[in-house]
């Protein structure tokens, strides 16, 4: 099996397997709120694991009445790809065992790999973690004081990491309403991936994220260059591609958020209703 986007050659193979391979369901991911399956895609002697979310298994959402969650997942991938940041694993929409739906390459994580034996998570906090109050280590940013289920005071933190920084900017652009800690995956390839973008790209401000550590901070020039490239691509064909999956108003809102960040390159602050998704993981 090929991990998501581990190297250019293997990623090309895995993408082709996902596009053209036969899909076999291995099991259901029961922690997901909609029908979500772990699958294998087979093409000749090649195989790749993937997440499959059939459109028929989507529960309607009153505040996202148009389109499909699968379409938003694919649109988020297309924005990630246009930015060149490799945040969202390769994602497509095609027919599967339960009908048409979203397929996304599985991300192998240390200690949880489907194919590798002996990988162990690194010592220390996760990229997003709950730590005892007053024990925030160097290289981490405190987000929220809270109480755990036992009543102990804890601090929600995330790493001061470039990979998360780009994800935070990406979430601002796609207006991600559900960036939980569990939607941030550390791959065995050293990449950090974001998943579960079905509630994104709304026209109204719905940003809810655990990545508030850079609130009010300026956006650097290299990041802005990628955002400018996204704006250019939106005017040169990307908007038409996105139009197959989200509405014209949502595309216009995406373009407006892109322009707003370029005009005022400062990260937003959590002065809004429900700025953090709950539970946070």
PDB file of C-alpha atoms in Angstrom, residues 11-166:
ATOM      1  CA  UNK A  11       1.796   9.129  -5.171  1.00  0.00           C
ATOM      2  CA  UNK A  12       1.151   9.013  -8.932  1.00  0.00           C
ATOM      3  CA  UNK A  13       0.620   5.249  -8.723  1.00  0.00           C
ATOM      4  CA  UNK A  14      -1.678   5.522  -5.703  1.00  0.00           C
ATOM      5  CA  UNK A  15      -3.717   8.254  -7.372  1.00  0.00           C
ATOM      6  CA  UNK A  16      -4.175   6.114 -10.484  1.00  0.00           C
ATOM      7  CA  UNK A  17      -5.204   3.120  -8.373  1.00  0.00           C
ATOM      8  CA  UNK A  18      -7.792   5.274  -6.625  1.00  0.00           C
ATOM      9  CA  UNK A  19      -9.157   6.579  -9.930  1.00  0.00           C
ATOM     10  CA  UNK A  20      -9.352   3.288 -11.815  1.00  0.00           C
ATOM     11  CA  UNK A  21      -9.071   0.453  -9.308  1.00  0.00           C
ATOM     12  CA  UNK A  22     -11.707  -1.924  -8.012  1.00  0.00           C
ATOM     13  CA  UNK A  23     -12.962  -0.840  -4.595  1.00  0.00           C
ATOM     14  CA  UNK A  24     -13.423  -3.345  -1.768  1.00  0.00           C
ATOM     15  CA  UNK A  25     -14.817  -2.371   1.624  1.00  0.00           C
ATOM     16  CA  UNK A  26     -12.656  -3.500   4.565  1.00  0.00           C
ATOM     17  CA  UNK A  27     -14.786  -2.052   7.344  1.00  0.00           C
ATOM     18  CA  UNK A  28     -16.875   0.848   8.548  1.00  0.00           C
ATOM     19  CA  UNK A  29     -15.340   3.787  10.422  1.00  0.00           C
ATOM     20  CA  UNK A  30     -17.961   4.079  13.156  1.00  0.00           C
ATOM     21  CA  UNK A  31     -16.556   7.228  14.751  1.00  0.00           C
ATOM     22  CA  UNK A  32     -17.733   9.214  11.709  1.00  0.00           C
ATOM     23  CA  UNK A  33     -21.123  10.933  11.807  1.00  0.00           C
ATOM     24  CA  UNK A  34     -21.961   9.886   8.231  1.00  0.00           C
ATOM     25  CA  UNK A  35     -21.464   6.579   6.453  1.00  0.00           C
ATOM     26  CA  UNK A  36     -17.684   6.248   6.130  1.00  0.00           C
ATOM     27  CA  UNK A  37     -15.740   3.162   5.089  1.00  0.00           C
ATOM     28  CA  UNK A  38     -12.133   2.028   4.985  1.00  0.00           C
ATOM     29  CA  UNK A  39     -11.537   0.449   1.587  1.00  0.00           C
ATOM     30  CA  UNK A  40      -8.869  -1.107  -0.596  1.00  0.00           C
ATOM     31  CA  UNK A  41      -8.503  -0.097  -4.222  1.00  0.00           C
ATOM     32  CA  UNK A  42      -6.880  -2.702  -6.501  1.00  0.00           C
ATOM     33  CA  UNK A  43      -5.501  -2.105  -9.988  1.00  0.00           C
ATOM     34  CA  UNK A  44      -3.504  -5.050 -11.294  1.00  0.00           C
ATOM     35  CA  UNK A  45      -0.826  -5.773  -8.712  1.00  0.00           C
ATOM     36  CA  UNK A  46      -1.080  -2.299  -7.186  1.00  0.00           C
ATOM     37  CA  UNK A  47      -3.269  -1.437  -4.229  1.00  0.00           C
ATOM     38  CA  UNK A  48      -4.035   1.589  -2.099  1.00  0.00           C
ATOM     39  CA  UNK A  49      -6.130   2.083   1.019  1.00  0.00           C
ATOM     40  CA  UNK A  50      -8.686   4.858   1.038  1.00  0.00           C
ATOM     41  CA  UNK A  51     -11.601   6.416   2.882  1.00  0.00           C
ATOM     42  CA  UNK A  52     -14.924   6.121   1.070  1.00  0.00           C
ATOM     43  CA  UNK A  53     -17.916   8.336   1.913  1.00  0.00           C
ATOM     44  CA  UNK A  54     -20.919   7.480  -0.257  1.00  0.00           C
ATOM     45  CA  UNK A  55     -23.239  10.384  -1.017  1.00  0.00           C
ATOM     46  CA  UNK A  56     -26.218   8.140  -0.240  1.00  0.00           C
ATOM     47  CA  UNK A  57     -24.944   7.903   3.352  1.00  0.00           C
ATOM     48  CA  UNK A  58     -24.824  11.653   3.979  1.00  0.00           C
ATOM     49  CA  UNK A  59     -27.132  13.051   6.648  1.00  0.00           C
ATOM     50  CA  UNK A  60     -28.701  16.366   5.540  1.00  0.00           C
ATOM     51  CA  UNK A  61     -27.428  19.498   7.306  1.00  0.00           C
ATOM     52  CA  UNK A  62     -29.809  22.435   7.718  1.00  0.00           C
ATOM     53  CA  UNK A  63     -27.003  25.007   7.378  1.00  0.00           C
ATOM     54  CA  UNK A  64     -25.406  23.311   4.336  1.00  0.00           C
ATOM     55  CA  UNK A  65     -28.537  22.624   2.279  1.00  0.00           C
ATOM     56  CA  UNK A  66     -26.958  22.829  -1.175  1.00  0.00           C
ATOM     57  CA  UNK A  67     -24.640  20.354  -2.867  1.00  0.00           C
ATOM     58  CA  UNK A  68     -23.080  17.379  -1.119  1.00  0.00           C
ATOM     59  CA  UNK A  69     -20.525  16.872   1.615  1.00  0.00           C
ATOM     60  CA  UNK A  70     -18.537  14.828  -0.896  1.00  0.00           C
ATOM     61  CA  UNK A  71     -18.477  17.796  -3.256  1.00  0.00           C
ATOM     62  CA  UNK A  72     -17.152  20.069  -0.517  1.00  0.00           C
ATOM     63  CA  UNK A  73     -14.482  17.534   0.363  1.00  0.00           C
ATOM     64  CA  UNK A  74     -13.340  17.487  -3.253  1.00  0.00           C
ATOM     65  CA  UNK A  75     -13.503  21.281  -3.519  1.00  0.00           C
ATOM     66  CA  UNK A  76     -11.308  21.588  -0.417  1.00  0.00           C
ATOM     67  CA  UNK A  77      -8.787  19.226  -2.013  1.00  0.00           C
ATOM     68  CA  UNK A  78      -8.761  21.302  -5.192  1.00  0.00           C
ATOM     69  CA  UNK A  79      -8.044  24.472  -3.188  1.00  0.00           C
ATOM     70  CA  UNK A  80      -5.265  22.679  -1.280  1.00  0.00           C
ATOM     71  CA  UNK A  81      -3.781  21.485  -4.558  1.00  0.00           C
ATOM     72  CA  UNK A  82      -3.928  24.988  -6.046  1.00  0.00           C
ATOM     73  CA  UNK A  83      -2.071  26.373  -3.016  1.00  0.00           C
ATOM     74  CA  UNK A  84       0.644  23.733  -3.469  1.00  0.00           C
ATOM     75  CA  UNK A  85       0.685  22.888   0.241  1.00  0.00           C
ATOM     76  CA  UNK A  86      -0.265  19.191   0.093  1.00  0.00           C
ATOM     77  CA  UNK A  87      -2.670  19.554   3.017  1.00  0.00           C
ATOM     78  CA  UNK A  88      -5.586  17.412   1.840  1.00  0.00           C
ATOM     79  CA  UNK A  89      -4.838  13.828   0.734  1.00  0.00           C
ATOM     80  CA  UNK A  90      -5.627  13.025  -2.891  1.00  0.00           C
ATOM     81  CA  UNK A  91      -9.424  13.100  -3.234  1.00  0.00           C
ATOM     82  CA  UNK A  92     -11.839  12.192  -6.026  1.00  0.00           C
ATOM     83  CA  UNK A  93     -15.525  11.475  -6.534  1.00  0.00           C
ATOM     84  CA  UNK A  94     -16.418   8.241  -8.308  1.00  0.00           C
ATOM     85  CA  UNK A  95     -18.667   5.202  -8.091  1.00  0.00           C
ATOM     86  CA  UNK A  96     -18.055   2.809  -5.223  1.00  0.00           C
ATOM     87  CA  UNK A  97     -19.694  -0.223  -3.578  1.00  0.00           C
ATOM     88  CA  UNK A  98     -22.511   1.942  -2.133  1.00  0.00           C
ATOM     89  CA  UNK A  99     -22.820   4.277  -5.103  1.00  0.00           C
ATOM     90  CA  UNK A 100     -21.164   7.520  -6.024  1.00  0.00           C
ATOM     91  CA  UNK A 101     -19.100   9.120  -3.298  1.00  0.00           C
ATOM     92  CA  UNK A 102     -15.842  10.641  -2.154  1.00  0.00           C
ATOM     93  CA  UNK A 103     -12.669   8.568  -2.106  1.00  0.00           C
ATOM     94  CA  UNK A 104      -9.580   9.891  -0.346  1.00  0.00           C
ATOM     95  CA  UNK A 105      -6.200   8.260   0.096  1.00  0.00           C
ATOM     96  CA  UNK A 106      -5.698   6.848   3.570  1.00  0.00           C
ATOM     97  CA  UNK A 107      -2.996   8.500   5.691  1.00  0.00           C
ATOM     98  CA  UNK A 108      -0.752   6.027   7.509  1.00  0.00           C
ATOM     99  CA  UNK A 109       0.239   7.409  10.905  1.00  0.00           C
ATOM    100  CA  UNK A 110       3.082   6.271  13.189  1.00  0.00           C
ATOM    101  CA  UNK A 111       1.825   3.538  15.468  1.00  0.00           C
ATOM    102  CA  UNK A 112      -1.434   3.222  13.500  1.00  0.00           C
ATOM    103  CA  UNK A 113      -0.201   2.178  10.060  1.00  0.00           C
ATOM    104  CA  UNK A 114      -2.251  -0.419   8.185  1.00  0.00           C
ATOM    105  CA  UNK A 115       0.850  -1.739   6.458  1.00  0.00           C
ATOM    106  CA  UNK A 116       3.912  -0.946   8.563  1.00  0.00           C
ATOM    107  CA  UNK A 117       4.850  -2.802  11.731  1.00  0.00           C
ATOM    108  CA  UNK A 118       6.827  -1.241  14.539  1.00  0.00           C
ATOM    109  CA  UNK A 119       6.160   2.435  13.873  1.00  0.00           C
ATOM    110  CA  UNK A 120       5.815   4.218  17.188  1.00  0.00           C
ATOM    111  CA  UNK A 121       4.506   7.698  17.864  1.00  0.00           C
ATOM    112  CA  UNK A 122       7.144  10.243  18.799  1.00  0.00           C
ATOM    113  CA  UNK A 123       7.554  11.087  22.472  1.00  0.00           C
ATOM    114  CA  UNK A 124       5.967  14.293  23.674  1.00  0.00           C
ATOM    115  CA  UNK A 125       2.640  15.986  22.960  1.00  0.00           C
ATOM    116  CA  UNK A 126       0.670  15.475  19.778  1.00  0.00           C
ATOM    117  CA  UNK A 127       0.478  18.346  17.300  1.00  0.00           C
ATOM    118  CA  UNK A 128      -2.812  19.250  18.970  1.00  0.00           C
ATOM    119  CA  UNK A 129      -3.168  18.096  22.556  1.00  0.00           C
ATOM    120  CA  UNK A 130      -4.681  18.620  25.994  1.00  0.00           C
ATOM    121  CA  UNK A 131      -1.994  19.142  28.646  1.00  0.00           C
ATOM    122  CA  UNK A 132      -2.142  19.798  32.389  1.00  0.00           C
ATOM    123  CA  UNK A 133      -2.633  23.485  33.112  1.00  0.00           C
ATOM    124  CA  UNK A 134       0.640  25.387  33.440  1.00  0.00           C
ATOM    125  CA  UNK A 135       2.654  22.716  31.617  1.00  0.00           C
ATOM    126  CA  UNK A 136       2.825  24.067  28.059  1.00  0.00           C
ATOM    127  CA  UNK A 137       6.210  22.981  26.627  1.00  0.00           C
ATOM    128  CA  UNK A 138       8.418  25.095  24.361  1.00  0.00           C
ATOM    129  CA  UNK A 139       7.266  25.088  20.751  1.00  0.00           C
ATOM    130  CA  UNK A 140       3.564  24.924  21.642  1.00  0.00           C
ATOM    131  CA  UNK A 141       0.903  27.623  21.690  1.00  0.00           C
ATOM    132  CA  UNK A 142      -1.882  27.696  24.319  1.00  0.00           C
ATOM    133  CA  UNK A 143      -5.407  28.045  22.949  1.00  0.00           C
ATOM    134  CA  UNK A 144      -7.961  27.385  25.670  1.00  0.00           C
ATOM    135  CA  UNK A 145      -8.238  26.614  29.371  1.00  0.00           C
ATOM    136  CA  UNK A 146     -10.765  23.889  30.158  1.00  0.00           C
ATOM    137  CA  UNK A 147     -11.551  20.977  32.454  1.00  0.00           C
ATOM    138  CA  UNK A 148     -11.213  17.315  31.544  1.00  0.00           C
ATOM    139  CA  UNK A 149     -13.791  14.647  32.378  1.00  0.00           C
ATOM    140  CA  UNK A 150     -12.192  14.129  35.783  1.00  0.00           C
ATOM    141  CA  UNK A 151     -12.502  17.828  36.601  1.00  0.00           C
ATOM    142  CA  UNK A 152      -8.782  18.600  36.282  1.00  0.00           C
ATOM    143  CA  UNK A 153      -7.783  21.887  34.665  1.00  0.00           C
ATOM    144  CA  UNK A 154      -6.146  21.420  31.262  1.00  0.00           C
ATOM    145  CA  UNK A 155      -4.870  23.579  28.413  1.00  0.00           C
ATOM    146  CA  UNK A 156      -5.658  22.980  24.748  1.00  0.00           C
ATOM    147  CA  UNK A 157      -2.444  23.554  22.796  1.00  0.00           C
ATOM    148  CA  UNK A 158      -1.067  23.101  19.320  1.00  0.00           C
ATOM    149  CA  UNK A 159       2.465  23.032  17.949  1.00  0.00           C
ATOM    150  CA  UNK A 160       4.045  26.186  16.570  1.00  0.00           C
ATOM    151  CA  UNK A 161       4.703  24.302  13.342  1.00  0.00           C
ATOM    152  CA  UNK A 162       4.896  25.582   9.760  1.00  0.00           C
ATOM    153  CA  UNK A 163       2.752  22.691   8.544  1.00  0.00           C
ATOM    154  CA  UNK A 164      -0.024  23.671  10.973  1.00  0.00           C
ATOM    155  CA  UNK A 165       0.450  27.349  10.111  1.00  0.00           C
ATOM    156  CA  UNK A 166      -0.344  26.630   6.484  1.00  0.00           C
TER     157      UNK A 166
END
